[in-house]
């Protein structure tokens, strides 16, 4: 099958490209040159924000299935540059969805727990979104654009994506390891409850949803455990055998450009029932993260 992945230099998109089996023809789309290890994929340097290049590349490739994992993901950056956020997150998703419609392709568009306001989590798929802030609003509109324009579309919501693989970008989880290893303290929000998603496992769930399921509509494909970030940092520290100070911080006490939803765990029972790759409990995800970390040190 001809399978395309946007955001291929990113945490989740990159993991997906590396997992696609050799029987597939793979087009990886990202801006600039590939930063992935070499593999059996073609690369398309395309911009989700330019209105044309992603759609053109997908049509030229004749994609039969598209995992749309590319997005402007810097939440505070989106707040400061809303035009860019709307262009990339909504306009970019429109490009992808238009191509999928024209090609009759299956689409999985990756979205976020931030579509919720965080007053009453954990949230199931049926809960009514109430996005706050530019990133959250653009991602919610992107969900609708994908579902409206592409008839064979599922929206896969993930949260707090992290990975320990070599080359993966810095995240809260990797910073916990790096700071505690250097003897520095870690500051963590005690009032943000989230469902962290190991990128490689989120990618596995999204690919199964894309290639082996005809589920339509929203599915929560995050990790299975909702916990606050202090507890997440403590569990990572414990698994890595690191001691050190983890300082609880309240979101309201830190100046951030964009609002943060506080209680936004995701309920993942539907994905557990539908997919072979079940949402991972957090300690299992941290075990795998630890193995990735050891591996990259070799
Ligand atoms: N990261 C999280 O904690 C998180 C949480 C909830 C939901 N999500 C969602 O999960 C999906 C995957 O994100 P991720 O975690 O893999 O984040 P990521 O590592 O930031 O990946 C996003 C990718 O999109 C690319 N991108 C940004 N602007 C672009 C543009 N104008 N044209 C082409 N590509 C562009 C980025 O390119 P560069 O590599 O060049 O920057 C990056 O590779 C996204 O839909 C995101 O909204 C992420």
Tab-separated table of C-alpha atoms and ligand atoms in Angstrom:
chain	number	residue	atom	x	y	z
A	1	UNK	CA	0.000	0.000	0.000
A	2	UNK	CA	1.170	3.582	-0.611
A	3	UNK	CA	1.341	5.150	2.870
A	4	UNK	CA	2.253	8.786	3.599
A	5	UNK	CA	3.204	10.332	6.933
A	6	UNK	CA	3.322	14.085	7.600
A	7	UNK	CA	5.396	15.518	10.440
A	8	UNK	CA	7.973	12.824	9.652
A	9	UNK	CA	10.785	14.630	11.497
A	10	UNK	CA	8.575	14.793	14.584
A	11	UNK	CA	8.238	12.540	17.609
A	12	UNK	CA	5.183	10.599	16.504
A	13	UNK	CA	5.496	10.913	12.721
A	14	UNK	CA	9.161	9.865	12.822
A	15	UNK	CA	8.347	6.823	14.931
A	16	UNK	CA	5.586	5.889	12.480
A	17	UNK	CA	7.847	6.092	9.413
A	18	UNK	CA	10.402	3.809	11.072
A	19	UNK	CA	7.679	1.267	11.955
A	20	UNK	CA	6.123	0.925	8.513
A	21	UNK	CA	6.808	-2.550	7.121
A	22	UNK	CA	8.758	-3.086	3.889
A	23	UNK	CA	5.644	-4.204	1.990
A	24	UNK	CA	4.466	-0.579	2.028
A	25	UNK	CA	5.678	2.173	-0.253
A	26	UNK	CA	6.306	5.104	2.093
A	27	UNK	CA	6.327	8.847	1.486
A	28	UNK	CA	7.618	10.805	4.487
A	29	UNK	CA	6.716	14.517	4.472
A	30	UNK	CA	8.478	17.146	6.555
A	31	UNK	CA	9.890	20.618	6.241
A	32	UNK	CA	13.530	20.822	5.197
A	33	UNK	CA	15.766	17.770	4.969
A	34	UNK	CA	15.028	14.452	6.695
A	35	UNK	CA	16.441	14.082	10.207
A	36	UNK	CA	15.377	10.436	10.428
A	37	UNK	CA	17.784	7.531	10.078
A	38	UNK	CA	17.948	6.368	6.461
A	39	UNK	CA	15.313	3.796	5.557
A	40	UNK	CA	12.952	2.572	2.891
A	41	UNK	CA	11.059	5.823	2.465
A	42	UNK	CA	10.954	8.659	-0.026
A	43	UNK	CA	11.230	12.166	1.425
A	44	UNK	CA	9.165	15.215	0.416
A	45	UNK	CA	10.281	18.622	1.699
A	46	UNK	CA	6.886	20.286	2.044
A	47	UNK	CA	5.315	23.077	4.093
A	48	UNK	CA	1.970	22.534	5.798
A	49	UNK	CA	1.571	26.306	5.914
A	50	UNK	CA	1.921	27.169	2.225
A	51	UNK	CA	-1.509	25.982	1.085
A	52	UNK	CA	-0.276	23.739	-1.740
A	53	UNK	CA	2.912	21.705	-1.355
A	54	UNK	CA	1.622	18.924	0.913
A	55	UNK	CA	-1.524	18.393	-1.149
A	56	UNK	CA	0.525	18.290	-4.336
A	57	UNK	CA	3.012	15.767	-2.923
A	58	UNK	CA	0.259	13.465	-1.629
A	59	UNK	CA	-1.587	13.566	-4.943
A	60	UNK	CA	1.616	12.998	-6.929
A	61	UNK	CA	2.411	9.982	-4.750
A	62	UNK	CA	-1.129	8.614	-5.087
A	63	UNK	CA	-1.407	8.030	-1.330
A	64	UNK	CA	-3.837	5.320	-0.251
A	65	UNK	CA	-3.430	5.983	3.473
A	66	UNK	CA	-2.153	9.105	5.266
A	67	UNK	CA	-1.068	9.553	8.871
A	68	UNK	CA	-1.186	13.304	9.461
A	69	UNK	CA	1.149	13.930	12.411
A	70	UNK	CA	2.612	17.283	11.337
A	71	UNK	CA	1.567	20.393	13.252
A	72	UNK	CA	2.815	23.555	14.895
A	73	UNK	CA	3.100	22.012	18.383
A	74	UNK	CA	4.755	24.825	20.363
A	75	UNK	CA	1.732	25.849	22.433
A	76	UNK	CA	3.148	29.208	23.529
A	77	UNK	CA	4.617	29.832	20.056
A	78	UNK	CA	1.126	29.402	18.573
A	79	UNK	CA	-0.254	31.932	21.047
A	80	UNK	CA	2.367	34.462	19.954
A	81	UNK	CA	1.911	33.801	16.219
A	82	UNK	CA	-1.724	32.877	15.656
A	83	UNK	CA	-1.579	33.434	11.885
A	84	UNK	CA	1.107	30.799	11.524
A	85	UNK	CA	-0.764	28.412	13.834
A	86	UNK	CA	-3.977	28.688	11.792
A	87	UNK	CA	-2.090	28.359	8.508
A	88	UNK	CA	-0.139	25.263	9.565
A	89	UNK	CA	-2.615	23.457	11.811
A	90	UNK	CA	-5.891	24.170	10.033
A	91	UNK	CA	-4.676	25.049	6.521
A	92	UNK	CA	-2.199	22.161	6.613
A	93	UNK	CA	-4.890	19.695	7.671
A	94	UNK	CA	-7.145	21.014	4.909
A	95	UNK	CA	-4.384	20.293	2.390
A	96	UNK	CA	-4.041	16.730	3.670
A	97	UNK	CA	-7.790	16.106	3.844
A	98	UNK	CA	-8.445	17.526	0.353
A	99	UNK	CA	-5.825	15.188	-1.076
A	100	UNK	CA	-7.328	12.212	0.792
A	101	UNK	CA	-10.790	13.073	-0.510
A	102	UNK	CA	-9.551	13.331	-4.096
A	103	UNK	CA	-7.623	10.056	-3.813
A	104	UNK	CA	-10.227	8.135	-1.794
A	105	UNK	CA	-7.494	7.613	0.803
A	106	UNK	CA	-7.879	6.612	4.446
A	107	UNK	CA	-6.806	9.415	6.820
A	108	UNK	CA	-5.795	9.402	10.472
A	109	UNK	CA	-5.334	12.969	11.723
A	110	UNK	CA	-3.474	13.219	15.028
A	111	UNK	CA	-4.936	15.590	17.608
A	112	UNK	CA	-4.620	16.522	21.242
A	113	UNK	CA	-6.115	16.418	24.733
A	114	UNK	CA	-5.898	20.248	24.609
A	115	UNK	CA	-9.236	20.335	22.761
A	116	UNK	CA	-10.728	20.095	26.280
A	117	UNK	CA	-10.803	22.905	28.850
A	118	UNK	CA	-9.452	20.693	31.624
A	119	UNK	CA	-12.180	21.370	34.172
A	120	UNK	CA	-13.607	17.846	34.341
A	121	UNK	CA	-11.169	15.266	32.960
A	122	UNK	CA	-10.482	12.495	32.278
A	123	UNK	CA	-12.447	12.814	29.058
A	124	UNK	CA	-13.940	10.167	26.803
A	125	UNK	CA	-14.457	10.584	23.074
A	126	UNK	CA	-18.073	11.676	23.617
A	127	UNK	CA	-17.100	14.622	25.870
A	128	UNK	CA	-17.715	18.047	24.369
A	129	UNK	CA	-14.516	19.949	23.552
A	130	UNK	CA	-13.974	23.492	24.732
A	131	UNK	CA	-10.519	24.530	23.492
A	132	UNK	CA	-8.775	27.448	25.158
A	133	UNK	CA	-5.888	29.239	23.509
A	134	UNK	CA	-4.717	29.405	19.906
A	135	UNK	CA	-3.014	25.988	19.668
A	136	UNK	CA	-6.049	24.270	21.189
A	137	UNK	CA	-8.530	26.084	18.938
A	138	UNK	CA	-6.529	25.410	15.778
A	139	UNK	CA	-6.236	21.712	16.637
A	140	UNK	CA	-9.981	21.463	17.320
A	141	UNK	CA	-10.750	23.167	13.990
A	142	UNK	CA	-8.243	20.842	12.315
A	143	UNK	CA	-10.178	17.840	13.681
A	144	UNK	CA	-13.367	19.186	12.113
A	145	UNK	CA	-11.638	20.008	8.819
A	146	UNK	CA	-10.271	16.468	8.593
A	147	UNK	CA	-13.634	14.871	9.436
A	148	UNK	CA	-15.593	17.152	7.101
A	149	UNK	CA	-13.331	16.930	4.071
A	150	UNK	CA	-12.069	13.339	4.178
A	151	UNK	CA	-14.838	10.734	4.209
A	152	UNK	CA	-12.592	7.890	5.495
A	153	UNK	CA	-11.171	9.802	8.445
A	154	UNK	CA	-10.373	9.016	12.065
A	155	UNK	CA	-9.016	11.568	14.535
A	156	UNK	CA	-6.501	10.100	17.009
A	157	UNK	CA	-6.006	12.205	20.140
A	158	UNK	CA	-2.744	11.843	22.048
A	159	UNK	CA	-1.199	13.785	24.951
A	160	UNK	CA	2.256	14.765	26.291
A	161	UNK	CA	4.224	12.822	23.694
A	162	UNK	CA	7.704	11.645	24.699
A	163	UNK	CA	10.452	9.430	23.340
A	164	UNK	CA	13.936	8.329	24.352
A	165	UNK	CA	15.090	7.328	20.871
A	166	UNK	CA	18.264	8.908	19.503
A	167	UNK	CA	17.508	12.163	17.716
A	168	UNK	CA	14.055	12.618	19.263
A	169	UNK	CA	13.380	16.147	20.424
A	170	UNK	CA	13.667	17.265	24.019
A	171	UNK	CA	10.494	16.827	26.072
A	172	UNK	CA	9.515	17.033	29.737
A	173	UNK	CA	10.433	13.347	30.191
A	174	UNK	CA	13.914	13.696	28.680
A	175	UNK	CA	14.512	16.886	30.660
A	176	UNK	CA	13.680	15.058	33.895
A	177	UNK	CA	16.374	12.481	33.117
A	178	UNK	CA	18.949	15.039	31.957
A	179	UNK	CA	18.447	17.479	34.833
A	180	UNK	CA	18.421	14.866	37.595
A	181	UNK	CA	21.507	13.219	36.037
A	182	UNK	CA	23.317	16.578	36.270
A	183	UNK	CA	22.206	17.049	39.884
A	184	UNK	CA	19.820	19.881	38.959
A	185	UNK	CA	16.336	20.204	40.414
A	186	UNK	CA	13.263	19.547	38.272
A	187	UNK	CA	10.236	21.817	38.459
A	188	UNK	CA	6.987	20.059	37.569
A	189	UNK	CA	3.359	21.168	37.492
A	190	UNK	CA	1.471	19.439	40.280
A	191	UNK	CA	-1.930	20.585	38.998
A	192	UNK	CA	-1.688	19.380	35.372
A	193	UNK	CA	-3.157	15.903	35.034
A	194	UNK	CA	-2.236	14.298	31.731
A	195	UNK	CA	-2.130	10.948	29.899
A	196	UNK	CA	1.479	10.774	28.618
A	197	UNK	CA	1.998	8.950	25.327
A	198	UNK	CA	5.211	7.188	24.362
A	199	UNK	CA	5.700	8.325	20.749
A	200	UNK	CA	6.566	4.857	19.442
A	201	UNK	CA	3.494	3.303	21.034
A	202	UNK	CA	1.196	6.154	19.954
A	203	UNK	CA	2.556	5.671	16.428
A	204	UNK	CA	1.835	1.945	16.613
A	205	UNK	CA	-1.775	2.593	17.646
A	206	UNK	CA	-2.210	5.253	14.948
A	207	UNK	CA	-0.798	2.970	12.233
A	208	UNK	CA	-3.093	0.138	13.269
A	209	UNK	CA	-6.012	2.561	13.164
A	210	UNK	CA	-4.873	3.696	9.710
A	211	UNK	CA	-4.108	0.369	8.093
A	212	UNK	CA	-6.133	-2.278	9.914
A	213	UNK	CA	-9.304	-0.515	11.030
A	214	UNK	CA	-12.127	1.358	9.339
A	215	UNK	CA	-13.140	3.184	12.522
A	216	UNK	CA	-14.485	6.645	11.683
A	217	UNK	CA	-14.454	9.634	14.042
A	218	UNK	CA	-12.521	10.390	17.202
A	219	UNK	CA	-10.460	7.821	19.144
A	220	UNK	CA	-8.284	8.447	22.208
A	221	UNK	CA	-4.901	6.813	21.498
A	222	UNK	CA	-2.839	8.243	24.362
A	223	UNK	CA	-1.231	6.306	27.202
A	224	UNK	CA	-3.651	4.540	29.540
A	225	UNK	CA	-2.699	6.342	32.781
A	226	UNK	CA	-3.731	9.854	33.813
A	227	UNK	CA	-1.386	11.378	36.403
A	228	UNK	CA	0.050	14.750	37.372
A	229	UNK	CA	3.453	15.852	36.130
A	230	UNK	CA	5.116	15.623	39.559
A	231	UNK	CA	4.090	11.984	39.788
A	232	UNK	CA	5.293	11.436	36.206
A	233	UNK	CA	8.699	12.934	37.077
A	234	UNK	CA	8.924	10.803	40.247
A	235	UNK	CA	8.153	7.597	38.380
A	236	UNK	CA	10.741	8.405	35.696
A	237	UNK	CA	13.331	9.184	38.386
A	238	UNK	CA	12.593	5.918	40.169
A	239	UNK	CA	12.905	3.824	36.987
A	240	UNK	CA	16.190	5.499	36.061
A	241	UNK	CA	17.533	5.175	39.619
A	242	UNK	CA	17.956	8.939	39.885
A	243	UNK	CA	17.743	10.878	43.097
A	244	UNK	CA	17.229	14.595	43.300
A	245	UNK	CA	14.748	17.308	43.951
A	246	UNK	CA	11.421	17.410	42.113
A	247	UNK	CA	9.749	20.697	42.993
A	248	UNK	CA	5.955	20.926	42.619
A	249	UNK	CA	4.819	24.113	40.851
A	250	UNK	CA	1.327	25.500	40.224
A	251	UNK	CA	0.451	26.492	36.662
A	252	UNK	CA	-0.968	29.842	37.818
A	253	UNK	CA	2.397	30.746	39.383
A	254	UNK	CA	4.269	30.541	36.062
A	255	UNK	CA	3.940	33.126	33.276
A	256	UNK	CA	2.986	31.238	30.137
A	257	UNK	CA	1.752	32.788	26.886
A	258	UNK	CA	-1.008	30.209	26.357
A	259	UNK	CA	-3.539	28.884	28.870
A	260	UNK	CA	-3.089	25.268	29.987
A	261	UNK	CA	-6.012	22.928	30.615
A	262	UNK	CA	-5.438	21.334	34.032
A	263	UNK	CA	-7.403	18.083	34.338
A	264	UNK	CA	-7.142	16.616	30.849
A	265	UNK	CA	-6.541	12.915	31.170
A	266	UNK	CA	-8.022	10.919	28.298
A	267	UNK	CA	-10.196	7.823	28.703
A	268	UNK	CA	-8.753	5.169	26.397
A	269	UNK	CA	-11.150	2.228	26.861
A	270	UNK	CA	-12.499	2.498	23.323
A	271	UNK	CA	-9.010	2.204	21.798
A	272	UNK	CA	-8.283	-0.717	24.140
A	273	UNK	CA	-11.382	-2.492	22.847
A	274	UNK	CA	-10.745	-1.682	19.180
A	275	UNK	CA	-6.992	-2.087	18.699
A	276	UNK	CA	-4.506	-4.906	19.224
A	277	UNK	CA	-1.948	-2.320	20.379
A	278	UNK	CA	-3.557	-1.401	23.719
A	279	UNK	CA	-2.938	1.992	25.363
A	280	UNK	CA	0.121	1.509	27.608
A	281	UNK	CA	0.019	1.879	31.392
A	282	UNK	CA	2.529	4.556	32.386
A	283	UNK	CA	5.053	2.293	34.104
A	284	UNK	CA	5.283	0.124	31.002
A	285	UNK	CA	5.746	3.219	28.841
A	286	UNK	CA	8.522	4.414	31.184
A	287	UNK	CA	10.178	0.978	31.006
A	288	UNK	CA	10.286	1.257	27.216
A	289	UNK	CA	11.497	4.853	27.463
A	290	UNK	CA	14.293	3.637	29.753
A	291	UNK	CA	15.276	0.935	27.220
A	292	UNK	CA	15.376	3.544	24.432
A	293	UNK	CA	17.612	5.716	26.596
A	294	UNK	CA	20.047	2.881	27.329
A	295	UNK	CA	20.048	1.984	23.632
A	296	UNK	CA	20.899	5.513	22.512
A	297	UNK	CA	23.831	5.634	24.908
A	298	UNK	CA	25.462	2.653	23.157
B	1	LIG	N1	4.082	16.767	21.514
B	1	LIG	C1	3.046	16.652	22.336
B	1	LIG	O1	3.206	16.633	23.565
B	1	LIG	C2	1.656	16.492	21.790
B	1	LIG	C3	0.581	16.442	22.687
B	1	LIG	C4	-0.713	16.256	22.185
B	1	LIG	C5	-0.925	16.153	20.830
B	1	LIG	N2	0.139	16.249	19.979
B	1	LIG	C6	-0.145	16.147	18.532
B	1	LIG	O2	0.533	14.998	18.046
B	1	LIG	C7	0.894	15.203	16.684
B	1	LIG	C8	2.365	14.844	16.517
B	1	LIG	O3	3.148	15.790	17.221
B	1	LIG	P1	4.568	15.395	17.833
B	1	LIG	O4	4.345	15.063	19.246
B	1	LIG	O5	5.226	14.401	16.956
B	1	LIG	O6	5.272	16.808	17.790
B	1	LIG	P2	6.565	17.301	16.984
B	1	LIG	O7	7.709	16.430	17.342
B	1	LIG	O8	6.641	18.762	17.246
B	1	LIG	O9	6.169	17.024	15.474
B	1	LIG	C9	5.469	17.920	14.658
B	1	LIG	C10	6.156	17.948	13.316
B	1	LIG	O10	5.452	18.864	12.464
B	1	LIG	C11	6.416	19.571	11.719
B	1	LIG	N3	5.957	20.871	11.253
B	1	LIG	C12	5.720	21.980	11.992
B	1	LIG	N4	5.387	22.996	11.178
B	1	LIG	C13	5.435	22.524	9.914
B	1	LIG	C14	5.204	23.097	8.639
B	1	LIG	N5	4.863	24.386	8.500
B	1	LIG	N6	5.349	22.326	7.543
B	1	LIG	C15	5.708	21.024	7.655
B	1	LIG	N7	5.943	20.422	8.838
B	1	LIG	C16	5.801	21.164	9.957
B	1	LIG	C17	7.586	19.754	12.661
B	1	LIG	O11	8.738	20.025	11.899
B	1	LIG	P3	10.153	20.330	12.587
B	1	LIG	O12	10.630	19.008	13.087
B	1	LIG	O13	10.950	20.851	11.443
B	1	LIG	O14	9.896	21.310	13.669
B	1	LIG	C18	7.611	18.424	13.404
B	1	LIG	O15	8.471	17.506	12.762
B	1	LIG	C19	0.539	16.645	16.360
B	1	LIG	O16	-0.715	16.657	15.733
B	1	LIG	C20	0.405	17.300	17.726
B	1	LIG	O17	-0.485	18.405	17.694
B	1	LIG	C21	1.416	16.397	20.426
